[in-house]
Each structure stands twice: as C-alpha cells, then as structure tokens.
GROMACS .gro file of C-alpha atoms in nm:
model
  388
    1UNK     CA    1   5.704   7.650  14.952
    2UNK     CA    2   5.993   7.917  14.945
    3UNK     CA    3   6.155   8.001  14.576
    4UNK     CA    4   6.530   8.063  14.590
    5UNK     CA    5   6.623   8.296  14.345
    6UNK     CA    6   6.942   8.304  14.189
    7UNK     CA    7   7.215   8.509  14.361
    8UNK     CA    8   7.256   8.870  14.202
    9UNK     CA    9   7.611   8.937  14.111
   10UNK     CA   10   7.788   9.225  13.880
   11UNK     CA   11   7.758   9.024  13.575
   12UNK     CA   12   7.409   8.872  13.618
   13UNK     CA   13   7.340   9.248  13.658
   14UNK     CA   14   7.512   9.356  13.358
   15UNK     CA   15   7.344   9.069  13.134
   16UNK     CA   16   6.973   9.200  13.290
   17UNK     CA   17   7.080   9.526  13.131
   18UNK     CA   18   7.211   9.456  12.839
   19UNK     CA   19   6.908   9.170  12.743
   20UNK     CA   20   6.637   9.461  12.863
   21UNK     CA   21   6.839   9.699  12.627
   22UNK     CA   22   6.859   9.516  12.343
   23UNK     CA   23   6.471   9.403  12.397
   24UNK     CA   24   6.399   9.772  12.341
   25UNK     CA   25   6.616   9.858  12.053
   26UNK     CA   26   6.428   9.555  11.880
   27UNK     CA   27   6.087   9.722  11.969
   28UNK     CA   28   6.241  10.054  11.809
   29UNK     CA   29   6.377   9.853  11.477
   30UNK     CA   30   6.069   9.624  11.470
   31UNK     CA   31   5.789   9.916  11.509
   32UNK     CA   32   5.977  10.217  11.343
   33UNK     CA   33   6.201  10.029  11.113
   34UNK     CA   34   6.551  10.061  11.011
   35UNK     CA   35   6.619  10.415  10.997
   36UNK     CA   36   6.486  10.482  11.341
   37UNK     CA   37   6.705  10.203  11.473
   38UNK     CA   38   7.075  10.248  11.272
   39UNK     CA   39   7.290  10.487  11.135
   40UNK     CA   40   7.221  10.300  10.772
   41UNK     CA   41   7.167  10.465  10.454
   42UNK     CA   42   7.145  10.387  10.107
   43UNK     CA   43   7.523  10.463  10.011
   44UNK     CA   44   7.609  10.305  10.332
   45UNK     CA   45   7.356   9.974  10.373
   46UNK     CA   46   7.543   9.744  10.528
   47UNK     CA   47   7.708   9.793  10.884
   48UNK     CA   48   7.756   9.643  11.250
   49UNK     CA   49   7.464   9.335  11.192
   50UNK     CA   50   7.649   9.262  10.851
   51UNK     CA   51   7.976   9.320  10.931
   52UNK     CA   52   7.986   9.176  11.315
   53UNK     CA   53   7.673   8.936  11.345
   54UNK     CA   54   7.671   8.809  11.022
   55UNK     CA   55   8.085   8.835  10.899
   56UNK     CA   56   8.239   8.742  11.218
   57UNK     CA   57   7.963   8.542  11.384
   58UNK     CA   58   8.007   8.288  11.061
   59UNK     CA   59   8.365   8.303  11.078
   60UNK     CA   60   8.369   8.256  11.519
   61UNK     CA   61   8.148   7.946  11.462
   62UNK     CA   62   8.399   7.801  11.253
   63UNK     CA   63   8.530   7.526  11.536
   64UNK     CA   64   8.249   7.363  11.474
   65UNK     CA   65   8.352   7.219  11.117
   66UNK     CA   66   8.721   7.188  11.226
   67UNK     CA   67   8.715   6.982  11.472
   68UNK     CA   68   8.423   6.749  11.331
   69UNK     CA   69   8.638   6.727  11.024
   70UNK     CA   70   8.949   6.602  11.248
   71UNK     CA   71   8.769   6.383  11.447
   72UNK     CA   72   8.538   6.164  11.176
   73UNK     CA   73   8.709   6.233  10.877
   74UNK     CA   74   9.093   6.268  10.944
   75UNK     CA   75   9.013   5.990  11.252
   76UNK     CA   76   9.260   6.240  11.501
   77UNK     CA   77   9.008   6.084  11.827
   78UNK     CA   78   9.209   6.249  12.073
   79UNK     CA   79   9.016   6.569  12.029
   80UNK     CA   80   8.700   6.384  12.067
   81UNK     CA   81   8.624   6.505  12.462
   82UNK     CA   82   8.649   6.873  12.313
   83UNK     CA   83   8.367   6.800  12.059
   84UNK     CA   84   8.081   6.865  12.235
   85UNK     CA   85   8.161   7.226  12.352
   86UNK     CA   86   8.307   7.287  11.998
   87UNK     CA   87   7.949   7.137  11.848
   88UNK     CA   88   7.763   7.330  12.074
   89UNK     CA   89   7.964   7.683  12.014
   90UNK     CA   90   7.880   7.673  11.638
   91UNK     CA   91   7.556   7.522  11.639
   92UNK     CA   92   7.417   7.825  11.865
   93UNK     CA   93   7.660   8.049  11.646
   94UNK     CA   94   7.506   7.985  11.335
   95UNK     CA   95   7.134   8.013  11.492
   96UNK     CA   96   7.219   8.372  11.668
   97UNK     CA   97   7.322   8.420  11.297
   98UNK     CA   98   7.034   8.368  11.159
   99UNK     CA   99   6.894   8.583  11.407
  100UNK     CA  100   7.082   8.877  11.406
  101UNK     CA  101   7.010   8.883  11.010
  102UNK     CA  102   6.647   8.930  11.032
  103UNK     CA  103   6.737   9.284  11.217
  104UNK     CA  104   6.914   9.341  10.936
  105UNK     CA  105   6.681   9.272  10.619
  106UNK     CA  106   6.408   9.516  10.508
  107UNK     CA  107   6.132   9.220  10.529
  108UNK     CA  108   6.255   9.004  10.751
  109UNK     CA  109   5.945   8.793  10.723
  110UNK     CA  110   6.079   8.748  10.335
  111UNK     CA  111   6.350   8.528  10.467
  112UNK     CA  112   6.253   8.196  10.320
  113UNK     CA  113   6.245   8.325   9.962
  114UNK     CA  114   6.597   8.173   9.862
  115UNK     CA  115   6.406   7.852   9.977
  116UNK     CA  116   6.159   7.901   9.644
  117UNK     CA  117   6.324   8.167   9.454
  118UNK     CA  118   6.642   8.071   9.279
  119UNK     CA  119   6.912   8.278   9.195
  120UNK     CA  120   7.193   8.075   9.130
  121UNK     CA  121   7.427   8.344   8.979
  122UNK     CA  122   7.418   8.513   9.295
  123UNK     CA  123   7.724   8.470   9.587
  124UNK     CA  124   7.471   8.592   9.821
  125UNK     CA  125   7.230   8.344   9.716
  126UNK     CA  126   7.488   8.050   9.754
  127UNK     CA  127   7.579   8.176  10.135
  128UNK     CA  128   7.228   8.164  10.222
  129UNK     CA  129   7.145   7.787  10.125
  130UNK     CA  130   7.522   7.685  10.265
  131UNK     CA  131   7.372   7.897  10.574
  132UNK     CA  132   7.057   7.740  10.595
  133UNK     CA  133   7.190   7.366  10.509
  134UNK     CA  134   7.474   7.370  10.721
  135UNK     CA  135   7.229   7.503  11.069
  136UNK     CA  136   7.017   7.201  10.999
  137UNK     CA  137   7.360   6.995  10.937
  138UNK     CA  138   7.460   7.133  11.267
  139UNK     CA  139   7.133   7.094  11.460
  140UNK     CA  140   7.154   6.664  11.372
  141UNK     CA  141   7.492   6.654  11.500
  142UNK     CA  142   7.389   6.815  11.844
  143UNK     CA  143   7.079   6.608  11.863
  144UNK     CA  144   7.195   6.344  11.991
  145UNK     CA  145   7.375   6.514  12.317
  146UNK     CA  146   6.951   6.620  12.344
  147UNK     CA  147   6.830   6.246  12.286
  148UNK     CA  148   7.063   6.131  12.560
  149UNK     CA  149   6.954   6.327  12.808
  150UNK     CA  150   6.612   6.276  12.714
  151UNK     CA  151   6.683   5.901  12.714
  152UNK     CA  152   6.607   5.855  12.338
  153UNK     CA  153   6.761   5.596  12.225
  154UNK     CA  154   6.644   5.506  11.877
  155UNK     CA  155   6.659   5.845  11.718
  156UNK     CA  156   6.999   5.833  11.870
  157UNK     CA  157   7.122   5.540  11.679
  158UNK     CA  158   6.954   5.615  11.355
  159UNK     CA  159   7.163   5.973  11.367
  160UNK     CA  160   7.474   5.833  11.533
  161UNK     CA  161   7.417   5.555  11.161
  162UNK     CA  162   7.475   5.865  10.962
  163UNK     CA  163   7.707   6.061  11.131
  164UNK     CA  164   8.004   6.082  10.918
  165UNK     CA  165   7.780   6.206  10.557
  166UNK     CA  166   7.655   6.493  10.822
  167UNK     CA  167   8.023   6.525  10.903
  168UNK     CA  168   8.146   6.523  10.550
  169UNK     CA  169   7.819   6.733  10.453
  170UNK     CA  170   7.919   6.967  10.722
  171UNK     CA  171   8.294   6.999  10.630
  172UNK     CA  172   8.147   7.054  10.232
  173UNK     CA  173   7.900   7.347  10.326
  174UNK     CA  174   8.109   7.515  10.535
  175UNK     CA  175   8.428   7.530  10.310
  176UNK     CA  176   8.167   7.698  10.107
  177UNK     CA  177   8.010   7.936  10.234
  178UNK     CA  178   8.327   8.051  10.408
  179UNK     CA  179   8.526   8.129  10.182
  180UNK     CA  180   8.138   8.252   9.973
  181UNK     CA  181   8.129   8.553  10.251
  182UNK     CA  182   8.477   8.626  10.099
  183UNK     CA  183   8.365   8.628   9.722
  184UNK     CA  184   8.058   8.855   9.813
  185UNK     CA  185   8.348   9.143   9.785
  186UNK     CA  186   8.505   9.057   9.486
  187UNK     CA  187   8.229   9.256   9.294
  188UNK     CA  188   8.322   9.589   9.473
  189UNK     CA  189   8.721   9.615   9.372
  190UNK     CA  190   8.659   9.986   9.322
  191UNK     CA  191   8.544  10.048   9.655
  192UNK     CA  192   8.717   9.823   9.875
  193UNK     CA  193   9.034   9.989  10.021
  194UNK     CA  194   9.346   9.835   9.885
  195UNK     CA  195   9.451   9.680  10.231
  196UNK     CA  196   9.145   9.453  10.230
  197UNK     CA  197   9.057   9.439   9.842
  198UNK     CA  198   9.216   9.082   9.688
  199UNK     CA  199   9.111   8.827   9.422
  200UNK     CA  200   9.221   8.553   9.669
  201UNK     CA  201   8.959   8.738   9.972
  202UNK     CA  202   8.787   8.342   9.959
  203UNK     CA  203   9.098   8.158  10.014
  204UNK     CA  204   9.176   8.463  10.294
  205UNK     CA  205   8.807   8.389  10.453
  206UNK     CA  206   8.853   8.055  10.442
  207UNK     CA  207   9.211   8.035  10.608
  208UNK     CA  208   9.111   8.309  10.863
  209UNK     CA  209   8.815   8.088  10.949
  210UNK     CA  210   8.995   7.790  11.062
  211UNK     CA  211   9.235   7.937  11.230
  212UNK     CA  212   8.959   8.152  11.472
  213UNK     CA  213   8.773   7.842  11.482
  214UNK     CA  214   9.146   7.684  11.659
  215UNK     CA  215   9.128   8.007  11.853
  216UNK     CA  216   8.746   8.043  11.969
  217UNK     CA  217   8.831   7.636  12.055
  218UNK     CA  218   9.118   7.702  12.328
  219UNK     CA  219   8.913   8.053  12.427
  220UNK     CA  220   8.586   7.845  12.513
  221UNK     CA  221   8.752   7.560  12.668
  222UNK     CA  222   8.978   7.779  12.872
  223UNK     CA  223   8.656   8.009  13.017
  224UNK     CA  224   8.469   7.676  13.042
  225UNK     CA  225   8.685   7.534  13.272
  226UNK     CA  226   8.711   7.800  13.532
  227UNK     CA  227   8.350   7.882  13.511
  228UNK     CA  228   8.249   7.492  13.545
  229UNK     CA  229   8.525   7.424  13.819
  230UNK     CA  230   8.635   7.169  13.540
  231UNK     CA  231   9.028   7.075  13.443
  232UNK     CA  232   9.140   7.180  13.096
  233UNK     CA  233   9.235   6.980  12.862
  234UNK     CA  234   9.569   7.137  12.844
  235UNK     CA  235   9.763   6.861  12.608
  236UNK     CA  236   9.490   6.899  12.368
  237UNK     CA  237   9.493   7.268  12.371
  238UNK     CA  238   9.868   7.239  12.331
  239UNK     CA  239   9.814   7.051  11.963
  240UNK     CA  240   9.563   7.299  11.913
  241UNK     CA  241   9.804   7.582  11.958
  242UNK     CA  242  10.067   7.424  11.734
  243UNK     CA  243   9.809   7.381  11.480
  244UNK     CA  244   9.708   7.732  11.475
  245UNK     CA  245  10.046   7.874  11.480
  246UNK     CA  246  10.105   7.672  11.126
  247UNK     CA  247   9.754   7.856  10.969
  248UNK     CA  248   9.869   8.165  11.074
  249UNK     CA  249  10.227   8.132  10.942
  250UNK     CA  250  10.019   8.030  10.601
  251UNK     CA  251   9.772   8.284  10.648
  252UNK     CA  252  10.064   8.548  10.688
  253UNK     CA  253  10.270   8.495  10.459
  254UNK     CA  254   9.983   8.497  10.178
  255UNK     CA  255   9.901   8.786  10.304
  256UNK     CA  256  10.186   8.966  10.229
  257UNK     CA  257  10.284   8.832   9.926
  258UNK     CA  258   9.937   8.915   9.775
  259UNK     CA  259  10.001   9.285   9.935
  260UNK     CA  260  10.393   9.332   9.781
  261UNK     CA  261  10.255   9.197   9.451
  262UNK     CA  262   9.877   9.451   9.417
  263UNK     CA  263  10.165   9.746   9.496
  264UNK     CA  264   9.941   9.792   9.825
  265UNK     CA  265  10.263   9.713  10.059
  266UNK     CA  266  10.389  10.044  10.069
  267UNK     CA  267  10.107  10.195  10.166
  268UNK     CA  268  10.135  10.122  10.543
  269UNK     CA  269  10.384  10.403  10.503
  270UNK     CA  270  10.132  10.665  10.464
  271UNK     CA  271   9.957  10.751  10.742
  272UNK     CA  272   9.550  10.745  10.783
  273UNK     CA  273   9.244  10.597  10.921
  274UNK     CA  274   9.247  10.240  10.697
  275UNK     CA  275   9.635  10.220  10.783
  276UNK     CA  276   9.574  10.291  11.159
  277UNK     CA  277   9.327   9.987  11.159
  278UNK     CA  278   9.506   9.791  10.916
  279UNK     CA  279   9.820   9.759  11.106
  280UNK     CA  280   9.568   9.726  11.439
  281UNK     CA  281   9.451   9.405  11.260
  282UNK     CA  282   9.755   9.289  11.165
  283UNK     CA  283   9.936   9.329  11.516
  284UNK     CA  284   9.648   9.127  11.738
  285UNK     CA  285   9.563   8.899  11.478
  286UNK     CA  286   9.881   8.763  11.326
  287UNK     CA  287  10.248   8.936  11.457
  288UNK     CA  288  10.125   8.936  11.822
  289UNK     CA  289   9.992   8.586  11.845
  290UNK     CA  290  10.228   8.424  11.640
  291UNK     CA  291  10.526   8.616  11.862
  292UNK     CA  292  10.359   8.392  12.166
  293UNK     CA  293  10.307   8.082  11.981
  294UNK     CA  294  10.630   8.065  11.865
  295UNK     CA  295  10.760   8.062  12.162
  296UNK     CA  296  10.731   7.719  12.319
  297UNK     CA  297  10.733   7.790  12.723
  298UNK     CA  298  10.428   8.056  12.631
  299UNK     CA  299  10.302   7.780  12.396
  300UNK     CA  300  10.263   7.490  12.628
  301UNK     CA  301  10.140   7.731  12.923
  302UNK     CA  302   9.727   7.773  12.965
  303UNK     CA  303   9.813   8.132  13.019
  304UNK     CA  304   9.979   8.229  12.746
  305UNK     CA  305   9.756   7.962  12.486
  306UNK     CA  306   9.441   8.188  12.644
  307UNK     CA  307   9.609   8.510  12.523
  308UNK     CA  308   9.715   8.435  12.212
  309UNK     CA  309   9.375   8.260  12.123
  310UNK     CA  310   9.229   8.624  12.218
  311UNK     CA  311   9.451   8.802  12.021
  312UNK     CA  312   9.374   8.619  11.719
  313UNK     CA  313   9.009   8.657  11.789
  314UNK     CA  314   9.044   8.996  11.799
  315UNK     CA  315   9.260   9.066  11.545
  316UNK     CA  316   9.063   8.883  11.309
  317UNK     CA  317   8.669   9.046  11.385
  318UNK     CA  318   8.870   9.379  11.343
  319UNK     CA  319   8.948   9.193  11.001
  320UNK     CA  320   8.607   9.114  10.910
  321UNK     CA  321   8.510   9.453  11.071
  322UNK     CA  322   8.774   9.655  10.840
  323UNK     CA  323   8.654   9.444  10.533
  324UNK     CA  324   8.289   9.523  10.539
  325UNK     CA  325   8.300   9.903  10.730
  326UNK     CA  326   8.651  10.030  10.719
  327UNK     CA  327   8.745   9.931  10.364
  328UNK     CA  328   8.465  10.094  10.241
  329UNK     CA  329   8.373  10.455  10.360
  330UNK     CA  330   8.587  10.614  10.136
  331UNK     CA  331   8.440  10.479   9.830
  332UNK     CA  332   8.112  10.546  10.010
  333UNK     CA  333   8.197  10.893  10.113
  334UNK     CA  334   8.075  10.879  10.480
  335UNK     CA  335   8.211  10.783  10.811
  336UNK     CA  336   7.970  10.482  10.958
  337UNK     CA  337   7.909  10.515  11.361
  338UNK     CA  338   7.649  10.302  11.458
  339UNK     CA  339   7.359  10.364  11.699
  340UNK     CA  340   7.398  10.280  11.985
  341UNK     CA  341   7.052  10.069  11.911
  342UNK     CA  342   7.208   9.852  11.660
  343UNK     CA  343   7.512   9.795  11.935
  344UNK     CA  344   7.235   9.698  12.191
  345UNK     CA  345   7.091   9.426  11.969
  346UNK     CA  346   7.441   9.328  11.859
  347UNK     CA  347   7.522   9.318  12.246
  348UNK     CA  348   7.180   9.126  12.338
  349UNK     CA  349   7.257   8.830  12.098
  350UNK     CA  350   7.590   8.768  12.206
  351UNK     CA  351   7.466   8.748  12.588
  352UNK     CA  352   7.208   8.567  12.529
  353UNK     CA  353   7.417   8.314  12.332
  354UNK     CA  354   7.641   8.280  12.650
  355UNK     CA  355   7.323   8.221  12.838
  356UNK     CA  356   7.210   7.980  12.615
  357UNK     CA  357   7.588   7.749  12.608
  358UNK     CA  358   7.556   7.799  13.012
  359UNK     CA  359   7.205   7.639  13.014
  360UNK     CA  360   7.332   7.370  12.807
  361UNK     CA  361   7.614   7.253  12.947
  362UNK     CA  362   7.479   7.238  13.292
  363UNK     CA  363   7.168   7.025  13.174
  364UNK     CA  364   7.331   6.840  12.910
  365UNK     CA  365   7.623   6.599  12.898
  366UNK     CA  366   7.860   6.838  12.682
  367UNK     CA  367   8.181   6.768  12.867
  368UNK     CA  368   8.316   6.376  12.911
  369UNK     CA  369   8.369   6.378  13.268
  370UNK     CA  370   7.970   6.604  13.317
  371UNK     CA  371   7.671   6.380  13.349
  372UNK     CA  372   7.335   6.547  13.353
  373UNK     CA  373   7.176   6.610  13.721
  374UNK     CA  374   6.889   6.412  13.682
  375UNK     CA  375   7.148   6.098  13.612
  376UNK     CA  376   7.378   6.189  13.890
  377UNK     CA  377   7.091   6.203  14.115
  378UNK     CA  378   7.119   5.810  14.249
  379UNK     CA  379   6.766   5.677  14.377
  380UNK     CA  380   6.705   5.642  14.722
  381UNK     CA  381   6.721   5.224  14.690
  382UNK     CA  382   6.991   5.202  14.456
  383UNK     CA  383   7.226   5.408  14.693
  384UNK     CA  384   7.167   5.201  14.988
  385UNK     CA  385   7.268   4.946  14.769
  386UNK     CA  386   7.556   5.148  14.677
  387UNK     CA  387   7.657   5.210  14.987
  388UNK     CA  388   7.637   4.841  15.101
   0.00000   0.00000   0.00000
C-alpha cells in the first residue's frame, strides 16, 4: 500500500519551520530557563508572552462571548450559522492561552495553585479563575459539535439542556476577566505612560474586546471561505460591520474625552517613541477603520469589511502591545527587544492554532452547509438506492 503525502507548498513549508523553531526555543526555555530564552529581567518581567499571548490572545478570542451572547441571550438567530467558527476561534484561543502562559511563569508546573490557594484581593488572581472557568465554559459549548460527529447523542442532549446558563455563565466570566486584564494596570499609574494610563483602562479592555471579537469574526469568516471554497456569509458580515462601526464610535470618543480631561491630549504634539506608537494605534485601530466603515459602498463590500476588520485587529494588539511594553520602559528605564526565542514560541502557538481550526473544520461539522466526511460518504447499498 502506497502513502500519499500531503503536497508541499510555500506555506506548509513556512509552518514546518516555524513549528521546528519554536520546538527548539521551548527546549532552550524549558532546559536553561528564562533568561537563556528572553530578553526579561527583573525591572522589565513581563514582555511579548504577557503582552501578545496572554493580552491580545484574551482580547482576539473575544468573538466567542459576543456572538453566544447575541444568539441565546439577545435571541438575534440570524448569526447562528457563524457560531460554530466563532465557538471554535475562542475556545482554541483561550487554550493556546493557557499555553503560552506556562512559557511565561517561573514554575510553570505551579499553575494550579490559584485552584487551592486563595487570594481574593488580587486582580491577577480573579483573571486566572475567570481564565480557567470560562476554558471549561468554552470547552461544553464546543462539545457538542465533537459528540455529533462522534454520534453521541445523549451527552449531546444533556449539554444542549443547559446551554443557555453556559451561555449566560460564559457572557458573566468573560465581561470579567476582560475588562480584569484592564484593572491589572491600575496599580502602576506611575509607570504607565500617560497615553495608555486611565482609571477607566477596564471599561477600555472591555469595549476594545468586543469590538476585535466583531473584527476577528468577519477576518475568520472571510479567510475561511476562500480557504474552504465556501460562500461568505456576506449579509451577516454586513450587520457585523455596522455593529462594529457603533463600538468603535463609543470606544473613540471615550477615548478622547478621558485623554482632553487627564491633560494627556496635547501630548501627541511632542514628538517621541510612545507618541510615534500611540498615534500608530490610533490610526489602524480606530480613524482608519472607522474612515471605511463609514462609508457604506466600502461597508457592504467583502473587500473593504476584510480590511477594515484587519485594521482594527491591528490597531488594537499594537494597543495591548503599547499598554503592557511601550507604556512602560520609561518608568522601567530600558528598551525591551525580545529574543528572537520568545518570538519563535510566540510564532509556534499561533501556527499551530491555525493548524488546529484547519483540522477541525474539515473533520467536524463547524460550518451549516459542511457535513463531516465520514457522513457524506453514502454506503455502497444506500446509494444504489439513491440513485434508483
């Protein structure tokens, strides 16, 4: 018996390298620890696997709860046949989360001590059980899209039963520990740079949240249908976009209004490295994409939904990015690079998450029209039937 292996192409080439890359910085951060593997130290502790993985993975996960929350709770069906991807897209987001933070910790083998060891003062304790709850929250929601493929049907009822208190227990721990990641900065106002520092940084997390979880919504729909040969849901989309144009016209305005009124407004005028990245920020995640979506031919059109959904995604990880590295090397008095070892790890998750949603929604029914193989696969004596 012959083996057909998969055709090579440029980017099944570049995912080889990057997953053999990344498998080797781990060995390096695993074996030597972290100061062989980042540019870390202790007046600069927290950097790329905080600020990317952990900041902005949380924050592109955040369809997940958005859509679940207008589907069950607000009863909006109509965005019901994008649930699945949206499901799927935070429940691996949240996972590669937790993953990417066990690079990051000392003992990463101490990771289940919030489980037994209560802190409940701490921010950083509250993110970690909203964390932890929510991933489990997430992982019953998705189960059943498993026990239908596996043909499972009584599991599949009893968590189909209680599918709106996971909803609404979703929905509860997310709105926490969103706008939690935001409060975990409230304790630094000293060395935060004005741009970023804010006593409303929660409601800013939060906000910023849903409206990347809009974006990452239309992005992974968009790149899903031309990868999958499938047709987008373009009306949907369309709502989507009109949606997201509202939370950034929110978002925006807040944002302003809390800069005139902390004096931090005029500082765009002086030039500098913060306000260099600050108005980089503010161009691809707000003026930019809200220039497109205002405008109603480049609204309604797949082309220019897909651009402004990348805009915002970008403009807000360079937000998250800013808060947690940018915002605060002055106070730190050093200039973080990191290693090209923590960017390999960083890089390894994020492709192997993309493996990961491919695998799934070949073998799994994820999309409305898709069927898993083994179901389109009629028996022999069934399609002559069929055929009579």
């Amino acid at each position: 018996m012959t083996v057909k292996l998969p055709r090579f192409t440029f980017w099944r080439g570049v995912f080889v390298f990057v997953v053999l890359a990344g498998i080797y910085a781990s060995y390096v951060r695993f074996t030597q620890g972290l100061g062989a593997a980042t540019n870390l130290s202790d007046q600069f502790p927290w950097g790329i696997w905080v600020g990317f993985d952990v900041l902005c993975g949380v924050m592109l996960a955040a369809g997940g709860f958005t859509l679940m929350a207008a589907v069950h709770i607000f009863n909006v069906e109509r965005f019901k046949p994008i649930g699945r991807a949206t499901l799927l897209t935070a429940f691996l987001g949240y996972v590669l989360v937790v993953v990417a933070l066990m690079f990051d910790l000392g003992r990463p083998y101490r990771i289940w001590h919030p489980l037994v060891m209560w802190n409940p003062r701490s921010v950083m304790f509250e993110v970690a059980w909203c964390v932890m709850l929510y991933t489990t929250v997430l992982s019953l929601e998705f189960a059943p899209v498993v026990f239908e493929r596996l043909r499972l049907e009584r599991p599949m009822r009893i968590l189909r039963a209680i599918s709106i208190p996971l909803v609404i227990a979703g929905v509860i721990l997310s709105t926490l520990h969103q706008s939690s990641l935001g409060s975990l900065y409230l304790i630094v106002p000293q060395k935060l740079h004005p741009f970023w520092y804010s006593p409303l940084l929660p409601v800013f997390f939060f906000i910023s949240a849903i409206a990347v979880g809009l974006a990452m919504t239309i992005f992974e729909s968009s790149l899903s249908a031309k990868h999958f040969r499938r047709q987008l849901e373009l009306p949907l989309l369309q709502e989507l976009g009109r949606i997201l144009m509202v939370v950034l016209g929110v978002y925006l305005v807040l944002r302003v209004q809390d800069l005139y009124h902390r004096g931090a407004l005029r500082m765009v005028l002086e030039p500098g490295y913060e306000t260099y990245l600050f108005m980089l920020e503010m161009a691809l995640g707000l003026v930019l994409p809200l220039g497109l979506l205002l405008n109603r031919r480049m609204r309604e059109s797949q082309g220019g939904l897909y651009l402004a959904a990348v805009l915002v995604v970008l403009g807000f990880i360079t937000n998250r990015l800013n808060v947690s590295i940018t915002g605060m090397e002055a106070a730190a008095g050093v200039h973080y690079i990191p290693k090209w070892t923590e960017i390999a790890i960083t890089a390894s998750i994020i492709a192997i998450g993309f493996f990961i949603f491919a695998l799934a929604a070949r073998y799994l029914a994820i999309f409305p029209e898709e069927r898993p193989q083994a179901e389109l696969r009629m028996p022999a004596e069934l399609s002559h039937v069929a055929a009579d």
